[in-house]
């Protein structure tokens, strides 16, 4: 019983270590993206698998750089999504990305919707008299 408990504790510590490593890489890329443009980060949780996308955008919503992490465990790593670079976020058609898994397509859709909502709110605030 002690061995089983020790094994469980070791697994929890390993998971914590790798999650912290993933988070450190996330913050490093986020800060690098933030230096040269706007950053949009979205995540989509799933029952078995999820996805996180980080987009670096210019003023016209063109994607300058893109990182994607998808998977279910702490073994997932950040990958460049070359297919999205130099695309306009507002003109992306998710059906064009059938090579991606379902959680990735959903997180791209969520990022587009989030950006559109933020632009709509920004437009509303500009139209209101002060």
mmCIF file of N, CA and C in Angstrom:
data_model
loop_
_atom_site.group_PDB
_atom_site.id
_atom_site.type_symbol
_atom_site.label_atom_id
_atom_site.label_comp_id
_atom_site.label_asym_id
_atom_site.label_seq_id
_atom_site.Cartn_x
_atom_site.Cartn_y
_atom_site.Cartn_z
ATOM 1 N N UNK A 1 0.820 -1.194 0.000
ATOM 2 C CA UNK A 1 0.000 0.000 0.000
ATOM 3 C C UNK A 1 0.867 1.262 0.000
ATOM 4 N N UNK A 2 1.968 1.221 0.723
ATOM 5 C CA UNK A 2 2.861 2.376 0.774
ATOM 6 C C UNK A 2 3.477 2.643 -0.593
ATOM 7 N N UNK A 3 3.791 1.571 -1.307
ATOM 8 C CA UNK A 3 4.382 1.729 -2.637
ATOM 9 C C UNK A 3 3.383 2.369 -3.591
ATOM 10 N N UNK A 4 2.135 1.968 -3.536
ATOM 11 C CA UNK A 4 1.075 2.543 -4.373
ATOM 12 C C UNK A 4 0.906 4.031 -4.057
ATOM 13 N N UNK A 5 0.892 4.377 -2.784
ATOM 14 C CA UNK A 5 0.778 5.770 -2.369
ATOM 15 C C UNK A 5 1.974 6.584 -2.860
ATOM 16 N N UNK A 6 3.170 6.056 -2.720
ATOM 17 C CA UNK A 6 4.380 6.729 -3.188
ATOM 18 C C UNK A 6 4.347 6.927 -4.699
ATOM 19 N N UNK A 7 3.901 5.904 -5.427
ATOM 20 C CA UNK A 7 3.773 5.997 -6.882
ATOM 21 C C UNK A 7 2.794 7.107 -7.265
ATOM 22 N N UNK A 8 1.672 7.191 -6.569
ATOM 23 C CA UNK A 8 0.674 8.222 -6.822
ATOM 24 C C UNK A 8 1.253 9.609 -6.568
ATOM 25 N N UNK A 9 1.962 9.780 -5.494
ATOM 26 C CA UNK A 9 2.587 11.068 -5.160
ATOM 27 C C UNK A 9 3.596 11.471 -6.231
ATOM 28 N N UNK A 10 4.387 10.520 -6.708
ATOM 29 C CA UNK A 10 5.370 10.811 -7.758
ATOM 30 C C UNK A 10 4.674 11.256 -9.036
ATOM 31 N N UNK A 11 3.567 10.599 -9.383
ATOM 32 C CA UNK A 11 2.820 10.998 -10.581
ATOM 33 C C UNK A 11 2.249 12.410 -10.448
ATOM 34 N N UNK A 12 1.753 12.751 -9.288
ATOM 35 C CA UNK A 12 1.208 14.091 -9.068
ATOM 36 C C UNK A 12 2.315 15.138 -9.182
ATOM 37 N N UNK A 13 3.467 14.854 -8.625
ATOM 38 C CA UNK A 13 4.590 15.791 -8.707
ATOM 39 C C UNK A 13 5.064 15.944 -10.145
ATOM 40 N N UNK A 14 5.128 14.865 -10.888
ATOM 41 C CA UNK A 14 5.514 14.942 -12.306
ATOM 42 C C UNK A 14 4.524 15.779 -13.098
ATOM 43 N N UNK A 15 3.239 15.552 -12.864
ATOM 44 C CA UNK A 15 2.226 16.329 -13.577
ATOM 45 C C UNK A 15 2.367 17.802 -13.236
ATOM 46 N N UNK A 16 2.548 18.138 -11.985
ATOM 47 C CA UNK A 16 2.721 19.519 -11.575
ATOM 48 C C UNK A 16 3.943 20.137 -12.261
ATOM 49 N N UNK A 17 5.056 19.411 -12.291
ATOM 50 C CA UNK A 17 6.276 19.917 -12.905
ATOM 51 C C UNK A 17 6.061 20.230 -14.386
ATOM 52 N N UNK A 18 5.464 19.306 -15.126
ATOM 53 C CA UNK A 18 5.279 19.518 -16.561
ATOM 54 C C UNK A 18 4.239 20.600 -16.852
ATOM 55 N N UNK A 19 3.219 20.732 -16.029
ATOM 56 C CA UNK A 19 2.252 21.821 -16.203
ATOM 57 C C UNK A 19 2.918 23.170 -15.971
ATOM 58 N N UNK A 20 3.773 23.246 -14.972
ATOM 59 C CA UNK A 20 4.497 24.487 -14.712
ATOM 60 C C UNK A 20 5.422 24.831 -15.883
ATOM 61 N N UNK A 21 6.029 23.815 -16.460
ATOM 62 C CA UNK A 21 6.896 24.019 -17.619
ATOM 63 C C UNK A 21 6.084 24.543 -18.810
ATOM 64 N N UNK A 22 4.897 23.959 -19.051
ATOM 65 C CA UNK A 22 4.018 24.436 -20.122
ATOM 66 C C UNK A 22 3.614 25.890 -19.890
ATOM 67 N N UNK A 23 3.283 26.224 -18.658
ATOM 68 C CA UNK A 23 2.866 27.583 -18.328
ATOM 69 C C UNK A 23 4.007 28.577 -18.537
ATOM 70 N N UNK A 24 5.209 28.184 -18.189
ATOM 71 C CA UNK A 24 6.367 29.060 -18.391
ATOM 72 C C UNK A 24 6.591 29.331 -19.878
ATOM 73 N N UNK A 25 6.466 28.310 -20.695
ATOM 74 C CA UNK A 25 6.612 28.480 -22.139
ATOM 75 C C UNK A 25 5.498 29.383 -22.671
ATOM 76 N N UNK A 26 4.276 29.203 -22.167
ATOM 77 C CA UNK A 26 3.143 30.048 -22.570
ATOM 78 C C UNK A 26 3.453 31.511 -22.285
ATOM 79 N N UNK A 27 3.907 31.820 -21.093
ATOM 80 C CA UNK A 27 4.191 33.208 -20.735
ATOM 81 C C UNK A 27 5.348 33.775 -21.543
ATOM 82 N N UNK A 28 6.335 32.966 -21.843
ATOM 83 C CA UNK A 28 7.455 33.424 -22.661
ATOM 84 C C UNK A 28 6.987 33.830 -24.052
ATOM 85 N N UNK A 29 6.199 32.954 -24.688
ATOM 86 C CA UNK A 29 5.676 33.273 -26.027
ATOM 87 C C UNK A 29 4.709 34.448 -25.975
ATOM 88 N N UNK A 30 3.877 34.512 -24.940
ATOM 89 C CA UNK A 30 2.911 35.600 -24.814
ATOM 90 C C UNK A 30 3.626 36.939 -24.730
ATOM 91 N N UNK A 31 4.644 37.018 -23.903
ATOM 92 C CA UNK A 31 5.392 38.273 -23.774
ATOM 93 C C UNK A 31 6.100 38.644 -25.072
ATOM 94 N N UNK A 32 6.626 37.658 -25.785
ATOM 95 C CA UNK A 32 7.290 37.926 -27.067
ATOM 96 C C UNK A 32 6.277 38.438 -28.090
ATOM 97 N N UNK A 33 5.094 37.834 -28.137
ATOM 98 C CA UNK A 33 4.048 38.275 -29.052
ATOM 99 C C UNK A 33 3.567 39.680 -28.703
ATOM 100 N N UNK A 34 3.460 39.964 -27.425
ATOM 101 C CA UNK A 34 2.935 41.239 -26.960
ATOM 102 C C UNK A 34 3.856 42.401 -27.310
ATOM 103 N N UNK A 35 5.145 42.134 -27.436
ATOM 104 C CA UNK A 35 6.105 43.184 -27.764
ATOM 105 C C UNK A 35 5.873 43.758 -29.158
ATOM 106 N N UNK A 36 5.371 42.951 -30.080
ATOM 107 C CA UNK A 36 5.279 43.406 -31.471
ATOM 108 C C UNK A 36 3.864 43.449 -32.024
ATOM 109 N N UNK A 37 2.850 43.339 -31.187
ATOM 110 C CA UNK A 37 1.482 43.425 -31.693
ATOM 111 C C UNK A 37 0.470 43.003 -30.658
ATOM 112 N N UNK A 38 -0.782 42.947 -31.077
ATOM 113 C CA UNK A 38 -1.859 42.497 -30.202
ATOM 114 C C UNK A 38 -1.853 40.974 -30.122
ATOM 115 N N UNK A 39 -2.290 40.454 -28.990
ATOM 116 C CA UNK A 39 -2.299 39.009 -28.778
ATOM 117 C C UNK A 39 -3.713 38.570 -28.426
ATOM 118 N N UNK A 40 -4.125 37.477 -29.035
ATOM 119 C CA UNK A 40 -5.405 36.860 -28.732
ATOM 120 C C UNK A 40 -5.140 35.422 -28.310
ATOM 121 N N UNK A 41 -5.587 35.072 -27.102
ATOM 122 C CA UNK A 41 -5.408 33.719 -26.585
ATOM 123 C C UNK A 41 -6.791 33.156 -26.296
ATOM 124 N N UNK A 42 -7.069 31.990 -26.835
ATOM 125 C CA UNK A 42 -8.347 31.315 -26.590
ATOM 126 C C UNK A 42 -8.083 29.870 -26.247
ATOM 127 N N UNK A 43 -9.010 29.297 -25.488
ATOM 128 C CA UNK A 43 -8.898 27.878 -25.163
ATOM 129 C C UNK A 43 -10.265 27.238 -25.283
ATOM 130 N N UNK A 44 -10.240 25.964 -25.574
ATOM 131 C CA UNK A 44 -11.463 25.175 -25.673
ATOM 132 C C UNK A 44 -11.223 23.883 -24.921
ATOM 133 N N UNK A 45 -11.978 23.707 -23.846
ATOM 134 C CA UNK A 45 -11.859 22.489 -23.073
ATOM 135 C C UNK A 45 -12.783 21.437 -23.654
ATOM 136 N N UNK A 46 -12.351 20.229 -23.625
ATOM 137 C CA UNK A 46 -13.161 19.112 -24.053
ATOM 138 C C UNK A 46 -13.183 18.045 -22.981
ATOM 139 N N UNK A 47 -13.971 17.038 -23.198
ATOM 140 C CA UNK A 47 -14.051 15.949 -22.227
ATOM 141 C C UNK A 47 -12.733 15.183 -22.194
ATOM 142 N N UNK A 48 -12.212 14.844 -23.363
ATOM 143 C CA UNK A 48 -10.983 14.060 -23.438
ATOM 144 C C UNK A 48 -9.781 14.876 -23.885
ATOM 145 N N UNK A 49 -10.023 15.899 -24.674
ATOM 146 C CA UNK A 49 -8.924 16.656 -25.244
ATOM 147 C C UNK A 49 -9.336 18.118 -25.363
ATOM 148 N N UNK A 50 -8.366 19.001 -25.312
ATOM 149 C CA UNK A 50 -8.638 20.425 -25.440
ATOM 150 C C UNK A 50 -7.616 21.075 -26.343
ATOM 151 N N UNK A 51 -7.749 22.386 -26.500
ATOM 152 C CA UNK A 51 -6.824 23.119 -27.358
ATOM 153 C C UNK A 51 -6.696 24.550 -26.857
ATOM 154 N N UNK A 52 -5.506 25.113 -27.049
ATOM 155 C CA UNK A 52 -5.236 26.517 -26.747
ATOM 156 C C UNK A 52 -4.552 27.102 -27.975
ATOM 157 N N UNK A 53 -5.012 28.279 -28.388
ATOM 158 C CA UNK A 53 -4.393 28.952 -29.530
ATOM 159 C C UNK A 53 -3.973 30.352 -29.099
ATOM 160 N N UNK A 54 -2.802 30.764 -29.562
ATOM 161 C CA UNK A 54 -2.290 32.092 -29.288
ATOM 162 C C UNK A 54 -1.969 32.738 -30.631
ATOM 163 N N UNK A 55 -2.616 33.875 -30.901
ATOM 164 C CA UNK A 55 -2.458 34.565 -32.170
ATOM 165 C C UNK A 55 -1.853 35.938 -31.955
ATOM 166 N N UNK A 56 -0.891 36.291 -32.779
ATOM 167 C CA UNK A 56 -0.351 37.642 -32.779
ATOM 168 C C UNK A 56 -0.976 38.361 -33.964
ATOM 169 N N UNK A 57 -1.658 39.473 -33.684
ATOM 170 C CA UNK A 57 -2.422 40.182 -34.707
ATOM 171 C C UNK A 57 -1.893 41.593 -34.911
ATOM 172 N N UNK A 58 -2.063 42.093 -36.138
ATOM 173 C CA UNK A 58 -1.773 43.499 -36.379
ATOM 174 C C UNK A 58 -3.086 44.286 -36.318
ATOM 175 N N UNK A 59 -3.062 45.552 -36.689
ATOM 176 C CA UNK A 59 -4.240 46.420 -36.566
ATOM 177 C C UNK A 59 -5.410 45.977 -37.458
ATOM 178 N N UNK A 60 -5.112 45.335 -38.586
ATOM 179 C CA UNK A 60 -6.161 44.906 -39.514
ATOM 180 C C UNK A 60 -6.597 43.465 -39.277
ATOM 181 N N UNK A 61 -6.222 42.867 -38.172
ATOM 182 C CA UNK A 61 -6.564 41.495 -37.781
ATOM 183 C C UNK A 61 -5.875 40.448 -38.644
ATOM 184 N N UNK A 62 -4.741 40.792 -39.233
ATOM 185 C CA UNK A 62 -3.945 39.801 -39.948
ATOM 186 C C UNK A 62 -3.096 39.040 -38.938
ATOM 187 N N UNK A 63 -3.013 37.750 -39.110
ATOM 188 C CA UNK A 63 -2.277 36.905 -38.175
ATOM 189 C C UNK A 63 -0.799 36.936 -38.555
ATOM 190 N N UNK A 64 0.017 37.443 -37.648
ATOM 191 C CA UNK A 64 1.459 37.532 -37.889
ATOM 192 C C UNK A 64 2.198 36.303 -37.380
ATOM 193 N N UNK A 65 1.696 35.711 -36.309
ATOM 194 C CA UNK A 65 2.300 34.502 -35.759
ATOM 195 C C UNK A 65 1.221 33.737 -35.020
ATOM 196 N N UNK A 66 1.409 32.442 -34.917
ATOM 197 C CA UNK A 66 0.378 31.608 -34.319
ATOM 198 C C UNK A 66 1.019 30.403 -33.633
ATOM 199 N N UNK A 67 0.582 30.129 -32.418
ATOM 200 C CA UNK A 67 1.010 28.942 -31.691
ATOM 201 C C UNK A 67 -0.228 28.181 -31.244
ATOM 202 N N UNK A 68 -0.114 26.866 -31.254
ATOM 203 C CA UNK A 68 -1.246 26.020 -30.949
ATOM 204 C C UNK A 68 -0.785 24.860 -30.074
ATOM 205 N N UNK A 69 -1.575 24.578 -29.055
ATOM 206 C CA UNK A 69 -1.319 23.401 -28.226
ATOM 207 C C UNK A 69 -2.629 22.636 -28.126
ATOM 208 N N UNK A 70 -2.574 21.374 -28.477
ATOM 209 C CA UNK A 70 -3.776 20.549 -28.358
ATOM 210 C C UNK A 70 -3.375 19.196 -27.804
ATOM 211 N N UNK A 71 -4.279 18.631 -27.044
ATOM 212 C CA UNK A 71 -4.021 17.332 -26.454
ATOM 213 C C UNK A 71 -4.705 17.215 -25.116
ATOM 214 N N UNK A 72 -4.427 16.118 -24.446
ATOM 215 C CA UNK A 72 -5.111 15.841 -23.192
ATOM 216 C C UNK A 72 -4.170 15.750 -22.000
ATOM 217 N N UNK A 73 -2.886 15.749 -22.229
ATOM 218 C CA UNK A 73 -1.966 15.545 -21.117
ATOM 219 C C UNK A 73 -0.911 16.631 -21.082
ATOM 220 N N UNK A 74 -0.060 16.533 -20.095
ATOM 221 C CA UNK A 74 1.024 17.493 -19.959
ATOM 222 C C UNK A 74 2.144 17.217 -20.947
ATOM 223 N N UNK A 75 2.021 16.181 -21.753
ATOM 224 C CA UNK A 75 3.013 15.912 -22.790
ATOM 225 C C UNK A 75 2.780 16.743 -24.043
ATOM 226 N N UNK A 76 1.673 17.466 -24.117
ATOM 227 C CA UNK A 76 1.379 18.320 -25.265
ATOM 228 C C UNK A 76 2.390 19.460 -25.311
ATOM 229 N N UNK A 77 2.716 19.869 -26.519
ATOM 230 C CA UNK A 77 3.664 20.970 -26.661
ATOM 231 C C UNK A 77 3.110 21.999 -27.634
ATOM 232 N N UNK A 78 3.731 23.163 -27.649
ATOM 233 C CA UNK A 78 3.309 24.251 -28.520
ATOM 234 C C UNK A 78 3.837 24.006 -29.931
ATOM 235 N N UNK A 79 2.966 24.157 -30.907
ATOM 236 C CA UNK A 79 3.330 23.992 -32.308
ATOM 237 C C UNK A 79 2.968 25.253 -33.076
ATOM 238 N N UNK A 80 3.755 25.568 -34.103
ATOM 239 C CA UNK A 80 3.399 26.660 -35.004
ATOM 240 C C UNK A 80 2.305 26.179 -35.939
ATOM 241 N N UNK A 81 1.335 27.022 -36.187
ATOM 242 C CA UNK A 81 0.291 26.678 -37.159
ATOM 243 C C UNK A 81 0.509 27.557 -38.386
ATOM 244 N N UNK A 82 1.317 27.066 -39.272
ATOM 245 C CA UNK A 82 1.733 27.810 -40.464
ATOM 246 C C UNK A 82 0.563 28.147 -41.384
ATOM 247 N N UNK A 83 -0.488 27.315 -41.369
ATOM 248 C CA UNK A 83 -1.628 27.534 -42.265
ATOM 249 C C UNK A 83 -2.365 28.830 -41.953
ATOM 250 N N UNK A 84 -2.282 29.302 -40.718
ATOM 251 C CA UNK A 84 -3.015 30.502 -40.321
ATOM 252 C C UNK A 84 -2.207 31.788 -40.470
ATOM 253 N N UNK A 85 -0.901 31.674 -40.537
ATOM 254 C CA UNK A 85 -0.052 32.864 -40.629
ATOM 255 C C UNK A 85 -0.316 33.562 -41.961
ATOM 256 N N UNK A 86 -0.403 34.890 -41.903
ATOM 257 C CA UNK A 86 -0.703 35.789 -43.034
ATOM 258 C C UNK A 86 -2.149 35.701 -43.497
ATOM 259 N N UNK A 87 -3.009 35.050 -42.738
ATOM 260 C CA UNK A 87 -4.449 35.050 -43.021
ATOM 261 C C UNK A 87 -5.080 36.174 -42.218
ATOM 262 N N UNK A 88 -6.226 36.664 -42.674
ATOM 263 C CA UNK A 88 -6.979 37.632 -41.901
ATOM 264 C C UNK A 88 -7.920 36.874 -40.987
ATOM 265 N N UNK A 89 -7.898 37.191 -39.718
ATOM 266 C CA UNK A 89 -8.697 36.467 -38.729
ATOM 267 C C UNK A 89 -10.180 36.551 -39.033
ATOM 268 N N UNK A 90 -10.627 37.682 -39.539
ATOM 269 C CA UNK A 90 -12.052 37.868 -39.803
ATOM 270 C C UNK A 90 -12.531 37.150 -41.056
ATOM 271 N N UNK A 91 -11.614 36.741 -41.905
ATOM 272 C CA UNK A 91 -12.022 36.057 -43.137
ATOM 273 C C UNK A 91 -11.689 34.563 -43.123
ATOM 274 N N UNK A 92 -11.340 34.053 -41.957
ATOM 275 C CA UNK A 92 -11.012 32.626 -41.856
ATOM 276 C C UNK A 92 -12.281 31.801 -41.955
ATOM 277 N N UNK A 93 -12.219 30.790 -42.783
ATOM 278 C CA UNK A 93 -13.296 29.817 -42.882
ATOM 279 C C UNK A 93 -12.778 28.518 -42.269
ATOM 280 N N UNK A 94 -13.357 28.112 -41.155
ATOM 281 C CA UNK A 94 -12.836 26.978 -40.386
ATOM 282 C C UNK A 94 -12.908 25.682 -41.192
ATOM 283 N N UNK A 95 -13.833 25.592 -42.126
ATOM 284 C CA UNK A 95 -13.939 24.375 -42.937
ATOM 285 C C UNK A 95 -12.686 24.153 -43.792
ATOM 286 N N UNK A 96 -11.910 25.203 -44.014
ATOM 287 C CA UNK A 96 -10.670 25.061 -44.782
ATOM 288 C C UNK A 96 -9.581 24.351 -43.990
ATOM 289 N N UNK A 97 -9.798 24.149 -42.716
ATOM 290 C CA UNK A 97 -8.791 23.551 -41.857
ATOM 291 C C UNK A 97 -9.220 22.169 -41.381
ATOM 292 N N UNK A 98 -9.666 21.343 -42.306
ATOM 293 C CA UNK A 98 -10.109 19.996 -41.959
ATOM 294 C C UNK A 98 -8.967 19.094 -41.517
ATOM 295 N N UNK A 99 -7.737 19.509 -41.786
ATOM 296 C CA UNK A 99 -6.601 18.701 -41.352
ATOM 297 C C UNK A 99 -6.428 18.757 -39.830
ATOM 298 N N UNK A 100 -7.000 19.791 -39.204
ATOM 299 C CA UNK A 100 -6.933 19.908 -37.751
ATOM 300 C C UNK A 100 -8.000 19.054 -37.090
ATOM 301 N N UNK A 101 -7.752 18.681 -35.851
ATOM 302 C CA UNK A 101 -8.727 17.921 -35.087
ATOM 303 C C UNK A 101 -9.879 18.833 -34.670
ATOM 304 N N UNK A 102 -10.957 18.225 -34.232
ATOM 305 C CA UNK A 102 -12.161 18.967 -33.877
ATOM 306 C C UNK A 102 -11.928 20.030 -32.797
ATOM 307 N N UNK A 103 -11.199 19.728 -31.696
ATOM 308 C CA UNK A 103 -10.976 20.785 -30.685
ATOM 309 C C UNK A 103 -10.226 21.987 -31.240
ATOM 310 N N UNK A 104 -9.328 21.761 -32.176
ATOM 311 C CA UNK A 104 -8.561 22.861 -32.763
ATOM 312 C C UNK A 104 -9.463 23.720 -33.631
ATOM 313 N N UNK A 105 -10.318 23.104 -34.427
ATOM 314 C CA UNK A 105 -11.260 23.871 -35.247
ATOM 315 C C UNK A 105 -12.196 24.693 -34.357
ATOM 316 N N UNK A 106 -12.607 24.105 -33.234
ATOM 317 C CA UNK A 106 -13.496 24.827 -32.323
ATOM 318 C C UNK A 106 -12.797 26.018 -31.679
ATOM 319 N N UNK A 107 -11.533 25.863 -31.313
ATOM 320 C CA UNK A 107 -10.825 26.976 -30.677
ATOM 321 C C UNK A 107 -10.546 28.083 -31.695
ATOM 322 N N UNK A 108 -10.331 27.753 -32.957
ATOM 323 C CA UNK A 108 -10.166 28.781 -33.990
ATOM 324 C C UNK A 108 -11.468 29.555 -34.153
ATOM 325 N N UNK A 109 -12.588 28.836 -34.186
ATOM 326 C CA UNK A 109 -13.895 29.485 -34.286
ATOM 327 C C UNK A 109 -14.133 30.395 -33.091
ATOM 328 N N UNK A 110 -13.784 29.922 -31.913
ATOM 329 C CA UNK A 110 -13.955 30.714 -30.694
ATOM 330 C C UNK A 110 -13.094 31.970 -30.729
ATOM 331 N N UNK A 111 -11.890 31.881 -31.260
ATOM 332 C CA UNK A 111 -11.001 33.045 -31.367
ATOM 333 C C UNK A 111 -11.587 34.091 -32.319
ATOM 334 N N UNK A 112 -12.132 33.643 -33.440
ATOM 335 C CA UNK A 112 -12.744 34.562 -34.399
ATOM 336 C C UNK A 112 -13.930 35.275 -33.752
ATOM 337 N N UNK A 113 -14.790 34.515 -33.066
ATOM 338 C CA UNK A 113 -15.954 35.105 -32.414
ATOM 339 C C UNK A 113 -15.543 36.093 -31.324
ATOM 340 N N UNK A 114 -14.535 35.744 -30.556
ATOM 341 C CA UNK A 114 -14.052 36.616 -29.488
ATOM 342 C C UNK A 114 -13.516 37.926 -30.053
ATOM 343 N N UNK A 115 -12.773 37.848 -31.145
ATOM 344 C CA UNK A 115 -12.231 39.062 -31.755
ATOM 345 C C UNK A 115 -13.349 39.937 -32.292
ATOM 346 N N UNK A 116 -14.341 39.334 -32.928
ATOM 347 C CA UNK A 116 -15.463 40.105 -33.456
ATOM 348 C C UNK A 116 -16.238 40.801 -32.342
ATOM 349 N N UNK A 117 -16.446 40.107 -31.215
ATOM 350 C CA UNK A 117 -17.139 40.721 -30.078
ATOM 351 C C UNK A 117 -16.353 41.903 -29.532
ATOM 352 N N UNK A 118 -15.037 41.756 -29.432
ATOM 353 C CA UNK A 118 -14.235 42.852 -28.892
ATOM 354 C C UNK A 118 -14.261 44.058 -29.825
ATOM 355 N N UNK A 119 -14.263 43.821 -31.121
ATOM 356 C CA UNK A 119 -14.335 44.932 -32.076
ATOM 357 C C UNK A 119 -15.702 45.604 -32.037
ATOM 358 N N UNK A 120 -16.768 44.820 -31.856
ATOM 359 C CA UNK A 120 -18.109 45.394 -31.745
ATOM 360 C C UNK A 120 -18.230 46.270 -30.500
ATOM 361 N N UNK A 121 -17.682 45.806 -29.373
ATOM 362 C CA UNK A 121 -17.714 46.600 -28.146
ATOM 363 C C UNK A 121 -16.895 47.872 -28.304
ATOM 364 N N UNK A 122 -15.763 47.765 -28.966
ATOM 365 C CA UNK A 122 -14.917 48.928 -29.188
ATOM 366 C C UNK A 122 -15.647 49.960 -30.035
ATOM 367 N N UNK A 123 -16.346 49.494 -31.054
ATOM 368 C CA UNK A 123 -17.107 50.384 -31.922
ATOM 369 C C UNK A 123 -18.243 51.055 -31.145
ATOM 370 N N UNK A 124 -18.919 50.293 -30.264
ATOM 371 C CA UNK A 124 -19.992 50.848 -29.431
ATOM 372 C C UNK A 124 -19.475 51.958 -28.538
ATOM 373 N N UNK A 125 -18.327 51.743 -27.927
ATOM 374 C CA UNK A 125 -17.757 52.732 -27.028
ATOM 375 C C UNK A 125 -17.362 54.013 -27.769
ATOM 376 N N UNK A 126 -16.916 53.879 -29.000
ATOM 377 C CA UNK A 126 -16.533 55.050 -29.786
ATOM 378 C C UNK A 126 -17.749 55.852 -30.209
ATOM 379 N N UNK A 127 -18.880 55.171 -30.408
ATOM 380 C CA UNK A 127 -20.087 55.848 -30.865
ATOM 381 C C UNK A 127 -20.833 56.548 -29.737
ATOM 382 N N UNK A 128 -20.650 56.098 -28.488
ATOM 383 C CA UNK A 128 -21.330 56.724 -27.350
ATOM 384 C C UNK A 128 -20.761 58.105 -27.071
ATOM 385 N N UNK A 129 -21.663 59.072 -26.882
ATOM 386 C CA UNK A 129 -21.158 60.404 -26.492
ATOM 387 C C UNK A 129 -20.751 60.391 -25.021
ATOM 388 N N UNK A 130 -19.730 61.157 -24.736
ATOM 389 C CA UNK A 130 -19.220 61.198 -23.360
ATOM 390 C C UNK A 130 -19.811 62.340 -22.595
#
